[in-house]
Amino acid sequence: MLAALFATSAVLAVDRGQGDFSPLPASEWNRDKAAHLLERAGFGGTPEEIDRLAALSPRQAVRRLVYFEGAPRTALPPFDASGVFMPGLEDFPPSRPAATDLAKKTGAAMGVKVKPEGNRRLQPVTNQFFYWLRASRLETHRLNYWWAQRMLASPRPFEEKMALFWHGHFATTEEKVRDYRKMQRQLQLFQQQGRGNFRRLLVSVAQDPAMLAFLDAGVNVKGAPNENFAREIMELFSMGVGNYSEQDIREAARAFTGWRYDDLSFRVDRQLHDDGEKTVLGRRGRFDGTDVIDLILAQPVTAEYVAAKLYAFFVRADPEPALRKQLGDMLRSGNYEIAPFMESLLLSRDFYAEPAVATHIKSPVELVVSTYRKLGLHELPGAPDFNETTAALGQRLLYPPTVAGWAGGRSWITPGLLLQRGNFAFDLMFPDIGFIPQDRYPSLATGTEIRAVHERIRAGQDITSATRPVGKDETPGNLAMANLNTDRDEDFNTRYASYRGWQMAIERVKPIPRTLARIDLTGMLLKAGCRTPQDAVLHLERRFLSVRLGDADRQALAGFLERELGTTDLPAAASYAEEPLRLTLHLLLSRPEYQLG
């Protein structure tokens, strides 16, 4: 079924309308086009939200989304940080051995001193290392919830949709950055500058501590330049593969030497910067990093590359070379201003042409957030867990798999992932009463050893016995006594530190609220005037799907609902209709059509 839908989309994609960026006339504007606009430039909406957009002219509707003209001035709450950061964690060591080696050498690390006497003199240092690994990760999960809540409730959804695009374009991960504060600042950079000027955004990202940490700015120094950032800024962030030489990368890397950060602030270390002449993209001079960025932006291919990525994300995939050039010319002529470029795209006949509608495979984040918005929810549910759900579907925010971000498109859909999408719909309709919050309890997948140590410590065992690897024989007697003696000589116990770090983290990181979605399908459908199972299925189809069902499929769903209700009279079954309606909606949301937006 899904393959057939995609095959149809592929045929339609070779079509009329592509490359026609003339504005859609008001005479062709209707409710379906308003729904398409809200789906792509936001995360979908309720019938009431679509109706309000449809009542505007197409230009007014686009400007409301892109420039927030006429949008409610609702204040969005800032991220409520837990306060887990401690002085001394600014220069977090890259590994546990690096942390303990530093402590041995200097007498302290991460703001924690080595014990002057006694057993396990480095244990507090090791505990602190694992504490920050756990605390930063857990706080990042809370940051994801905050961002998803903005996607759900913001009256400016395009702001968050652009931030989502740039997060996939300038992909960094907390897994390497290891500091939720840096990830938060980068996210806010995307939110605040995502609709602005691309040059300003590119320079800001290049000087952003999260990006500098992710691409090893600390080892990019005069005399031994590291090519990571120079390569990625050309290959992934601006020009694309094949539009530069290896010599360009080597020379550009010299220009970025000395670009560093102090905690959350950018600085240039002049002692480590190579101020010599360099030749980059055919130009020669004593370039620094900003100069190189300007040389990159002067290349026509840069505008084509960036504009084509925006087009592929918001309109349709894989624009042809001629179209890429046309898009690049539009972006360059507008001096790389993103908002006017996006206004032209979202207002164009191309955007509303049939092959562009309902041909985009929703990413996991788009799928989950749009489901909540279409249900009319205003608060992100705590179960099913947003992070675990989207990760199971292939996309955990702030943890992209590579510097290239997520592949997207058909990679989101495999038989297994399609089943997982159906499981999400089921968990939403019928919450799992056995759900265990993983921000309070180490997961079964990764926390077996931590829980084992916890249980043994609570049972009164000494640290050596409690931290024996899971599954090892715990022979009593002389072996236990030998381990106790060893305890007195070791500098630290890594397994205990892993356990203690987790314990310290959950003590300080605020819990994620675990409210469930308040869903009233019965009230929703009766309010919409539905009287029969056929009415109910048609309303749900129009509310949730961008692709219309075939008559046979629609009748099959209506027949299923009728059997579950035991009647064709929906109002008469109102007292018990909720479960049959939820089963029906689960079936609808599990269908291939729902994966397209």
Coordinates of C-alpha atoms in Angstrom, one line a residue:
M1 CA 0.0 0.0 0.0
L2 CA 2.7 2.5 1.0
A3 CA 4.8 1.6 -2.0
A4 CA 1.8 2.2 -4.3
L5 CA 1.3 5.7 -2.7
F6 CA 5.0 6.6 -3.2
A7 CA 4.9 5.3 -6.7
T8 CA 2.0 7.6 -7.4
S9 CA 3.8 10.5 -5.8
A10 CA 6.9 9.8 -8.0
V11 CA 4.8 9.8 -11.2
L12 CA 3.0 13.0 -10.1
A13 CA 6.4 14.7 -9.3
V14 CA 7.2 14.9 -13.1
D15 CA 4.6 17.5 -13.5
R16 CA 3.1 20.7 -14.4
G17 CA 3.7 23.6 -12.0
Q18 CA 7.3 22.8 -10.8
G19 CA 9.4 25.9 -11.0
D20 CA 6.3 28.2 -11.3
F21 CA 7.0 30.7 -8.5
S22 CA 4.3 33.1 -9.5
P23 CA 1.9 33.8 -6.6
L24 CA -1.2 31.7 -6.2
P25 CA -4.2 33.9 -7.1
A26 CA -6.8 34.5 -4.4
S27 CA -9.4 32.8 -6.7
E28 CA -7.6 29.5 -6.3
W29 CA -7.2 29.7 -2.5
N30 CA -9.4 27.3 -0.5
R31 CA -9.5 25.3 2.7
D32 CA -7.4 22.4 1.4
K33 CA -4.6 24.8 0.4
A34 CA -4.8 26.4 3.8
A35 CA -4.4 23.0 5.4
H36 CA -1.4 22.2 3.1
L37 CA 0.2 25.5 4.1
L38 CA -0.2 24.9 7.8
E39 CA 1.0 21.3 7.5
R40 CA 4.3 22.3 5.7
A41 CA 5.0 25.6 7.3
G42 CA 4.0 24.4 10.7
F43 CA 2.8 21.1 12.2
G44 CA -0.8 21.0 11.0
G45 CA -3.8 22.2 13.0
T46 CA -7.4 21.7 14.1
P47 CA -10.3 22.3 11.7
E48 CA -10.9 25.6 13.4
E49 CA -7.2 26.8 12.9
I50 CA -7.4 25.8 9.2
D51 CA -10.7 27.6 8.8
R52 CA -9.2 30.8 10.3
L53 CA -6.3 30.6 7.8
A54 CA -8.6 29.8 4.9
A55 CA -10.6 33.0 5.7
L56 CA -7.5 35.1 4.8
S57 CA -6.1 35.8 1.4
P58 CA -3.2 33.5 0.4
R59 CA -0.7 36.4 0.9
Q60 CA -2.2 37.2 4.3
A61 CA -2.1 33.5 5.3
V62 CA 1.6 33.2 4.3
R63 CA 2.6 36.4 6.0
R64 CA 0.8 35.4 9.2
L65 CA 3.0 32.3 9.3
V66 CA 6.3 33.7 8.0
Y67 CA 6.2 37.2 9.7
F68 CA 3.6 36.5 12.4
E69 CA 1.3 39.3 11.1
G70 CA -1.9 39.0 12.9
A71 CA -0.8 36.0 15.0
P72 CA -1.6 36.1 18.7
R73 CA 1.1 37.7 20.9
T74 CA 1.2 34.7 23.3
A75 CA 4.3 34.8 25.5
L76 CA 6.1 31.4 25.4
P77 CA 7.7 30.4 28.6
P78 CA 11.5 30.1 28.7
F79 CA 13.2 26.8 29.4
D80 CA 12.9 26.0 33.1
A81 CA 16.5 24.9 33.8
S82 CA 17.1 22.5 36.7
G83 CA 20.3 24.2 37.8
V84 CA 22.5 21.2 37.4
F85 CA 25.6 23.0 36.2
M86 CA 28.3 23.5 38.7
P87 CA 31.4 25.8 38.6
G88 CA 34.4 23.8 37.4
L89 CA 32.5 21.9 34.7
E90 CA 33.3 24.4 32.0
D91 CA 36.2 22.5 30.7
F92 CA 34.7 19.0 30.9
P93 CA 37.3 16.3 30.2
P94 CA 36.8 14.2 27.1
S95 CA 36.9 10.9 29.0
R96 CA 37.0 9.4 32.5
P97 CA 40.7 8.6 32.2
A98 CA 41.4 12.2 31.2
A99 CA 39.4 13.4 34.2
T100 CA 41.3 11.2 36.7
D101 CA 44.7 11.9 35.0
L102 CA 44.0 15.7 35.4
A103 CA 43.1 15.1 39.1
K104 CA 46.3 13.2 39.8
K105 CA 48.4 15.9 38.1
T106 CA 46.8 19.0 39.6
G107 CA 44.9 17.7 42.7
A108 CA 41.5 18.6 41.3
A109 CA 39.2 18.3 38.3
M110 CA 35.7 19.6 37.4
G111 CA 35.7 21.7 40.6
V112 CA 36.3 18.7 42.8
K113 CA 39.4 18.2 44.9
V114 CA 41.3 14.9 45.4
K115 CA 40.9 13.6 49.0
P116 CA 44.3 14.2 50.8
E117 CA 44.1 10.9 52.7
G118 CA 42.1 7.7 52.9
N119 CA 40.5 5.1 50.5
R120 CA 39.5 5.9 46.9
R121 CA 41.0 9.4 46.9
L122 CA 39.8 10.0 43.4
Q123 CA 36.3 8.7 43.9
P124 CA 34.6 12.2 44.3
V125 CA 36.2 13.3 41.0
T126 CA 35.0 10.2 39.2
N127 CA 31.6 10.5 40.6
Q128 CA 31.5 14.1 39.3
F129 CA 32.5 13.0 35.8
F130 CA 29.6 10.5 35.6
Y131 CA 27.2 13.0 37.3
W132 CA 27.6 15.5 34.5
L133 CA 27.3 12.9 31.8
R134 CA 23.9 11.8 33.3
A135 CA 22.7 15.3 34.3
S136 CA 23.5 16.9 30.9
R137 CA 21.8 14.1 29.1
L138 CA 18.7 14.2 31.3
E139 CA 18.5 18.0 31.1
T140 CA 18.7 17.7 27.3
H141 CA 15.7 15.4 27.4
R142 CA 13.9 18.1 29.3
L143 CA 15.0 20.6 26.7
N144 CA 13.5 18.4 24.0
Y145 CA 10.2 18.5 25.8
W146 CA 10.3 22.2 26.1
W147 CA 11.0 22.5 22.3
A148 CA 8.3 20.0 21.4
Q149 CA 5.9 21.9 23.6
R150 CA 6.7 25.1 21.6
M151 CA 6.0 23.2 18.4
L152 CA 2.7 22.1 19.8
A153 CA 1.4 25.3 21.4
S154 CA 3.2 28.2 19.7
P155 CA 1.1 30.6 17.6
R156 CA 4.2 31.0 15.5
P157 CA 4.7 27.4 14.3
F158 CA 6.9 28.4 11.3
E159 CA 9.5 29.7 13.8
E160 CA 9.8 26.1 15.2
K161 CA 9.6 24.5 11.8
M162 CA 12.6 26.6 10.6
A163 CA 14.5 25.7 13.8
L164 CA 13.8 22.0 13.1
F165 CA 15.2 22.5 9.5
W166 CA 18.3 24.2 10.7
H167 CA 18.9 21.6 13.4
G168 CA 19.0 19.0 10.7
H169 CA 21.2 21.2 8.5
F170 CA 23.7 22.3 11.2
A171 CA 23.6 18.9 13.0
T172 CA 25.3 18.7 16.4
T173 CA 24.6 16.2 19.1
E174 CA 24.7 16.3 22.9
E175 CA 26.4 12.9 22.7
K176 CA 29.7 14.7 21.8
V177 CA 29.0 18.3 23.0
R178 CA 28.1 17.0 26.5
D179 CA 26.6 20.2 27.7
Y180 CA 22.9 20.9 27.5
R181 CA 23.5 24.6 27.9
K182 CA 25.5 24.8 24.6
M183 CA 22.7 22.8 22.9
Q184 CA 20.1 25.1 24.3
R185 CA 22.0 28.2 23.0
Q186 CA 22.3 26.6 19.6
L187 CA 18.6 25.8 19.5
Q188 CA 17.7 29.3 20.5
L189 CA 20.0 30.6 17.8
F190 CA 18.0 28.6 15.2
Q191 CA 14.7 29.9 16.7
Q192 CA 15.8 33.6 16.8
Q193 CA 17.8 33.7 13.5
G194 CA 16.2 30.9 11.5
R195 CA 14.1 33.3 9.4
G196 CA 16.8 36.0 9.1
N197 CA 19.9 36.4 7.0
F198 CA 21.8 33.2 6.1
R199 CA 25.2 34.9 6.3
R200 CA 24.5 36.1 9.8
L201 CA 23.2 32.7 10.7
L202 CA 26.2 30.9 9.2
V203 CA 28.7 33.1 11.0
S204 CA 26.8 32.7 14.3
V205 CA 26.8 28.9 13.9
A206 CA 30.5 28.9 13.0
Q207 CA 31.2 30.8 16.3
D208 CA 28.7 28.8 18.4
P209 CA 30.3 26.9 21.3
A210 CA 28.2 23.8 20.5
M211 CA 29.5 23.7 16.9
L212 CA 33.0 24.5 18.0
A213 CA 32.9 21.7 20.6
F214 CA 31.3 19.2 18.1
L215 CA 33.8 19.8 15.3
D216 CA 37.0 19.9 17.5
A217 CA 37.8 23.6 17.5
G218 CA 40.1 23.1 20.4
V219 CA 42.6 21.2 18.3
N220 CA 42.5 23.5 15.3
V221 CA 45.7 25.5 15.8
K222 CA 48.4 27.2 13.9
G223 CA 50.9 24.8 12.5
A224 CA 48.6 21.8 12.9
P225 CA 45.1 22.8 11.6
N226 CA 42.2 20.4 12.1
E227 CA 40.1 20.2 8.9
N228 CA 36.8 19.1 10.5
F229 CA 35.0 22.4 10.5
A230 CA 36.4 23.6 7.2
R231 CA 35.3 20.4 5.5
E232 CA 31.8 20.4 7.0
I233 CA 31.1 24.1 6.3
M234 CA 31.8 23.5 2.6
E235 CA 30.4 20.0 2.2
L236 CA 27.3 20.1 4.4
F237 CA 26.5 23.6 5.4
S238 CA 27.0 25.7 2.3
M239 CA 28.3 24.3 -1.0
G240 CA 27.7 20.6 -1.3
V241 CA 30.1 17.8 -2.4
G242 CA 32.2 18.4 -5.5
N243 CA 32.2 22.2 -5.4
Y244 CA 35.6 22.7 -3.7
S245 CA 39.0 21.1 -3.7
E246 CA 41.0 19.4 -0.9
Q247 CA 43.4 22.3 -1.1
D248 CA 40.5 24.7 -0.4
I249 CA 39.7 22.7 2.7
R250 CA 43.3 22.7 3.9
E251 CA 43.6 26.4 3.4
A252 CA 40.2 27.2 4.9
A253 CA 41.2 25.2 8.0
R254 CA 44.1 27.5 8.5
A255 CA 41.7 30.5 8.4
F256 CA 39.6 29.0 11.3
T257 CA 42.6 28.3 13.5
G258 CA 42.4 29.9 17.0
W259 CA 38.5 29.9 16.9
R260 CA 37.7 28.7 20.4
Y261 CA 35.2 29.1 23.2
D262 CA 35.3 29.9 26.9
D263 CA 32.4 28.0 28.4
L264 CA 29.5 29.7 26.5
S265 CA 31.4 32.6 24.8
F266 CA 33.3 32.7 21.5
R267 CA 36.8 34.1 21.3
V268 CA 39.8 34.1 18.9
D269 CA 43.1 33.1 20.4
R270 CA 45.5 35.2 18.3
Q271 CA 48.5 33.1 19.5
L272 CA 46.9 30.0 17.8
H273 CA 45.6 31.7 14.7
D274 CA 47.4 31.4 11.4
D275 CA 47.5 34.9 10.0
G276 CA 49.5 34.0 6.9
E277 CA 48.3 34.2 3.3
K278 CA 45.9 31.5 2.1
T279 CA 44.4 30.6 -1.2
V280 CA 40.7 29.7 -0.9
L281 CA 38.3 29.2 -3.8
G282 CA 40.6 31.0 -6.2
R283 CA 41.2 34.0 -4.0
R284 CA 44.4 34.8 -2.1
G285 CA 44.8 36.8 1.1
R286 CA 45.4 36.8 4.8
F287 CA 41.9 35.4 5.4
D288 CA 40.3 34.6 8.8
G289 CA 37.2 32.4 9.2
T290 CA 34.7 35.2 8.5
D291 CA 36.5 36.1 5.3
V292 CA 36.3 32.4 4.2
I293 CA 32.5 32.4 4.9
D294 CA 32.2 35.5 2.7
L295 CA 34.2 33.7 -0.1
I296 CA 31.9 30.7 0.2
L297 CA 28.7 32.9 0.0
A298 CA 30.1 34.6 -3.1
Q299 CA 29.9 31.2 -5.0
P300 CA 26.7 30.8 -7.0
V301 CA 26.6 27.1 -6.0
T302 CA 26.2 28.1 -2.3
A303 CA 22.9 29.8 -2.9
E304 CA 21.7 26.9 -5.1
Y305 CA 22.7 24.4 -2.4
V306 CA 21.0 26.1 0.5
A307 CA 17.9 27.1 -1.5
A308 CA 17.5 23.6 -2.8
K309 CA 17.6 22.1 0.7
L310 CA 14.9 24.6 1.8
Y311 CA 12.8 23.7 -1.2
A312 CA 13.3 19.9 -0.6
F313 CA 12.2 20.3 3.1
F314 CA 9.2 22.5 2.6
V315 CA 8.0 21.8 -1.0
R316 CA 9.2 18.6 -2.6
A317 CA 12.3 16.5 -2.8
D318 CA 15.1 16.3 -5.4
P319 CA 14.8 19.5 -7.5
E320 CA 16.4 19.2 -10.9
P321 CA 19.6 21.2 -11.7
A322 CA 17.7 23.9 -13.7
L323 CA 15.3 24.4 -10.8
R324 CA 18.2 24.5 -8.3
K325 CA 19.8 27.3 -10.3
Q326 CA 16.4 29.1 -10.4
L327 CA 16.1 28.8 -6.6
G328 CA 19.7 29.9 -6.1
D329 CA 19.1 33.0 -8.1
M330 CA 16.1 33.8 -6.0
L331 CA 18.0 33.5 -2.8
R332 CA 21.1 35.4 -4.0
S333 CA 19.0 38.2 -5.5
G334 CA 17.5 38.6 -2.0
N335 CA 20.9 38.9 -0.4
Y336 CA 20.4 35.5 1.4
E337 CA 17.4 36.8 3.4
I338 CA 15.5 33.6 4.4
A339 CA 12.0 35.0 5.2
P340 CA 11.4 36.7 1.8
F341 CA 12.7 33.6 0.0
M342 CA 10.3 31.4 2.1
E343 CA 7.4 33.8 1.5
S344 CA 7.9 33.4 -2.3
L345 CA 8.1 29.6 -2.0
L346 CA 5.0 29.3 0.3
L347 CA 2.9 31.7 -1.9
S348 CA 3.9 30.1 -5.2
R349 CA 1.9 28.0 -7.6
D350 CA 4.7 25.4 -7.3
F351 CA 4.0 24.9 -3.6
Y352 CA 0.3 24.3 -4.2
A353 CA 0.7 22.2 -7.3
E354 CA -0.8 18.7 -7.0
P355 CA 2.6 16.8 -7.0
A356 CA 3.7 18.9 -4.0
V357 CA 0.7 18.1 -1.9
A358 CA 0.7 15.1 0.4
T359 CA 4.0 13.8 -1.0
H360 CA 6.2 14.6 2.0
I361 CA 6.9 11.7 4.4
K362 CA 6.5 13.1 7.9
S363 CA 9.6 12.9 10.1
P364 CA 9.0 11.2 13.5
V365 CA 8.9 14.7 15.2
E366 CA 6.5 16.0 12.6
L367 CA 4.3 12.9 12.9
V368 CA 4.1 13.1 16.7
V369 CA 3.6 16.9 17.1
S370 CA 1.1 17.1 14.2
T371 CA -0.9 14.3 15.7
Y372 CA -1.2 16.2 19.0
R373 CA -2.0 19.5 17.2
K374 CA -4.8 17.8 15.2
L375 CA -6.2 16.4 18.3
G376 CA -6.4 19.9 19.7
L377 CA -4.0 19.2 22.6
H378 CA -2.3 22.2 24.3
E379 CA 0.1 20.3 26.5
L380 CA 2.6 17.8 25.4
P381 CA 1.8 14.4 27.0
G382 CA 4.4 12.8 29.3
A383 CA 3.4 9.4 28.2
P384 CA 4.1 8.0 25.7
D385 CA 7.5 9.6 26.3
F386 CA 8.3 12.1 23.5
N387 CA 12.0 11.3 23.4
E388 CA 11.7 7.5 23.5
T389 CA 8.8 7.6 20.9
T390 CA 10.6 9.7 18.4
A391 CA 13.9 7.8 18.9
A392 CA 12.1 4.5 18.3
L393 CA 10.9 6.0 15.0
G394 CA 14.4 7.2 14.1
Q395 CA 14.7 10.8 15.2
R396 CA 15.7 11.9 18.7
L397 CA 16.0 15.7 18.8
L398 CA 19.5 17.1 19.7
Y399 CA 20.9 13.6 18.9
P400 CA 21.3 13.5 15.1
P401 CA 23.1 10.3 14.0
T402 CA 25.8 12.2 12.1
V403 CA 27.0 15.7 11.2
A404 CA 24.9 15.2 8.0
G405 CA 21.7 15.1 10.2
W406 CA 18.9 12.7 9.3
A407 CA 18.6 11.2 5.8
G408 CA 14.8 11.8 5.9
G409 CA 12.4 10.8 3.1
R410 CA 11.9 7.1 2.6
S411 CA 14.4 6.3 5.3
W412 CA 11.7 7.2 7.8
I413 CA 9.6 4.3 6.5
T414 CA 10.4 0.6 6.7
P415 CA 8.0 -2.2 7.6
G416 CA 9.4 -2.1 11.2
L417 CA 9.2 1.7 11.5
L418 CA 5.7 1.7 10.0
L419 CA 4.7 -0.8 12.8
Q420 CA 6.3 1.5 15.4
R421 CA 4.3 4.4 14.1
G422 CA 1.1 2.4 14.6
N423 CA 2.4 1.5 18.1
F424 CA 2.7 5.2 18.9
A425 CA -0.9 5.8 17.8
F426 CA -2.0 2.9 20.0
D427 CA 0.0 4.1 23.1
L428 CA -1.6 7.5 22.6
M429 CA -5.2 6.1 22.4
F430 CA -4.6 3.5 25.1
P431 CA -1.8 4.6 27.5
D432 CA 0.6 2.0 28.9
I433 CA -0.1 1.7 32.6
G434 CA 3.2 -0.1 33.0
F435 CA 5.2 2.9 31.7
I436 CA 8.3 3.7 33.8
P437 CA 9.8 7.2 33.3
Q438 CA 13.3 6.8 32.1
D439 CA 14.4 10.2 33.5
R440 CA 13.8 8.7 37.0
Y441 CA 14.9 5.1 36.4
P442 CA 17.7 3.7 34.3
S443 CA 16.3 2.0 31.3
L444 CA 16.3 -1.7 30.9
A445 CA 18.5 -1.3 27.8
T446 CA 21.3 0.5 29.4
G447 CA 20.8 0.5 33.2
T448 CA 21.1 -3.2 34.2
E449 CA 24.5 -2.7 35.8
I450 CA 23.5 0.5 37.6
R451 CA 20.4 -1.0 39.0
A452 CA 22.3 -4.1 40.2
V453 CA 24.8 -1.9 42.0
H454 CA 22.0 0.1 43.5
E455 CA 20.2 -3.0 44.9
R456 CA 23.5 -4.4 46.3
I457 CA 24.4 -1.2 48.0
R458 CA 20.9 -0.9 49.5
A459 CA 21.3 -4.4 50.8
G460 CA 24.3 -3.4 52.7
Q461 CA 27.1 -4.8 50.6
D462 CA 30.5 -3.1 50.5
I463 CA 31.4 -1.2 47.3
T464 CA 33.7 -3.9 45.9
S465 CA 31.1 -6.7 46.3
A466 CA 28.3 -4.4 45.1
T467 CA 30.1 -3.4 41.9
R468 CA 31.1 -6.9 40.8
P469 CA 30.1 -7.2 37.1
V470 CA 26.5 -8.5 36.7
G471 CA 26.5 -12.2 36.3
K472 CA 29.8 -12.9 38.0
D473 CA 30.0 -15.5 40.8
E474 CA 29.9 -13.8 44.2
T475 CA 31.9 -16.5 46.1
P476 CA 32.0 -15.5 49.8
G477 CA 34.9 -15.9 52.1
N478 CA 38.6 -15.3 51.2
L479 CA 37.7 -13.8 47.8
A480 CA 35.4 -11.2 49.4
M481 CA 38.1 -10.4 52.0
A482 CA 40.7 -10.0 49.2
N483 CA 38.4 -7.6 47.4
L484 CA 37.9 -5.6 50.6
N485 CA 41.7 -5.3 50.9
T486 CA 42.0 -4.2 47.3
D487 CA 39.4 -1.5 48.0
R488 CA 41.7 0.2 50.4
D489 CA 44.3 0.6 47.7
E490 CA 42.4 1.6 44.6
D491 CA 42.0 5.3 43.6
F492 CA 38.4 5.0 42.5
N493 CA 35.7 2.5 41.5
T494 CA 34.2 3.2 38.1
R495 CA 31.1 1.1 38.5
Y496 CA 30.3 2.8 41.7
A497 CA 30.9 6.2 40.1
S498 CA 28.5 5.4 37.3
Y499 CA 25.8 4.5 39.9
R500 CA 26.5 7.4 42.1
G501 CA 26.6 9.8 39.1
W502 CA 23.1 8.7 38.1
Q503 CA 21.9 9.0 41.7
M504 CA 23.2 12.6 41.9
A505 CA 21.7 13.5 38.6
I506 CA 18.1 12.4 39.3
E507 CA 18.3 14.2 42.6
R508 CA 19.0 17.5 40.8
V509 CA 17.3 17.2 37.4
K510 CA 13.7 18.2 37.6
P511 CA 11.3 15.5 36.5
I512 CA 9.4 15.6 33.2
P513 CA 5.7 16.1 33.9
R514 CA 3.9 12.9 33.1
T515 CA 0.4 14.0 32.4
L516 CA -1.5 11.9 29.8
A517 CA -3.4 13.3 26.8
R518 CA -6.9 14.3 27.6
I519 CA -8.7 13.0 24.5
D520 CA -12.5 13.1 24.1
L521 CA -13.2 11.8 20.6
T522 CA -16.9 11.3 21.4
G523 CA -17.3 15.0 22.3
M524 CA -15.2 16.0 19.3
L525 CA -17.3 14.1 16.8
L526 CA -20.7 15.0 18.3
K527 CA -19.7 18.7 18.3
A528 CA -18.9 18.3 14.6
G529 CA -22.4 17.0 14.0
C530 CA -21.5 13.4 13.3
R531 CA -24.6 11.1 13.6
T532 CA -23.4 7.8 12.0
P533 CA -20.2 5.7 11.8
Q534 CA -19.8 7.0 8.3
D535 CA -20.0 10.6 9.5
A536 CA -17.4 9.8 12.2
V537 CA -14.9 8.2 9.8
L538 CA -15.3 11.0 7.2
H539 CA -14.6 13.6 9.9
L540 CA -11.6 11.8 11.2
E541 CA -10.3 11.3 7.7
R542 CA -10.6 15.0 6.9
R543 CA -9.1 16.1 10.2
F544 CA -6.0 13.8 10.1
L545 CA -5.2 12.8 6.6
S546 CA -3.7 14.8 3.7
V547 CA -4.4 11.8 1.4
R548 CA -8.0 10.8 1.0
L549 CA -9.1 7.2 1.5
G550 CA -10.6 5.1 -1.2
D551 CA -14.3 4.4 -0.9
A552 CA -13.7 0.7 0.0
D553 CA -11.2 1.6 2.8
R554 CA -13.5 4.3 4.1
Q555 CA -16.5 1.9 4.2
A556 CA -14.4 -0.8 5.9
L557 CA -13.5 1.6 8.7
A558 CA -17.1 2.7 9.0
G559 CA -18.2 -1.0 9.1
F560 CA -15.6 -1.7 11.9
L561 CA -16.8 1.2 13.9
E562 CA -20.5 0.2 13.5
R563 CA -19.7 -3.3 14.7
E564 CA -17.9 -2.0 17.7
L565 CA -20.7 0.4 18.5
G566 CA -23.4 -2.1 17.9
T567 CA -25.5 0.6 16.2
T568 CA -25.5 3.1 13.4
D569 CA -26.7 5.8 15.8
L570 CA -23.6 7.5 17.2
P571 CA -25.4 9.9 19.6
A572 CA -27.3 7.0 21.1
A573 CA -24.0 5.2 21.8
A574 CA -22.3 8.3 23.3
S575 CA -22.0 6.8 26.8
Y576 CA -19.7 4.0 25.6
A577 CA -18.5 5.2 22.2
E578 CA -15.0 6.4 23.3
E579 CA -13.2 3.1 23.1
P580 CA -14.7 2.1 19.7
L581 CA -13.8 5.6 18.4
R582 CA -10.2 5.3 19.7
L583 CA -9.8 1.9 18.1
T584 CA -11.0 3.3 14.8
L585 CA -8.7 6.3 15.1
H586 CA -5.8 4.0 15.9
L587 CA -6.5 2.1 12.7
L588 CA -6.7 5.3 10.7
L589 CA -3.4 6.7 12.1
S590 CA -1.6 3.4 11.4
R591 CA -2.4 3.6 7.7
P592 CA 0.2 4.5 5.1
E593 CA -1.8 7.6 4.1
Y594 CA -1.2 9.1 7.5
Q595 CA 2.5 9.1 7.0
L596 CA 2.2 11.6 4.2
G597 CA 1.7 15.4 4.7

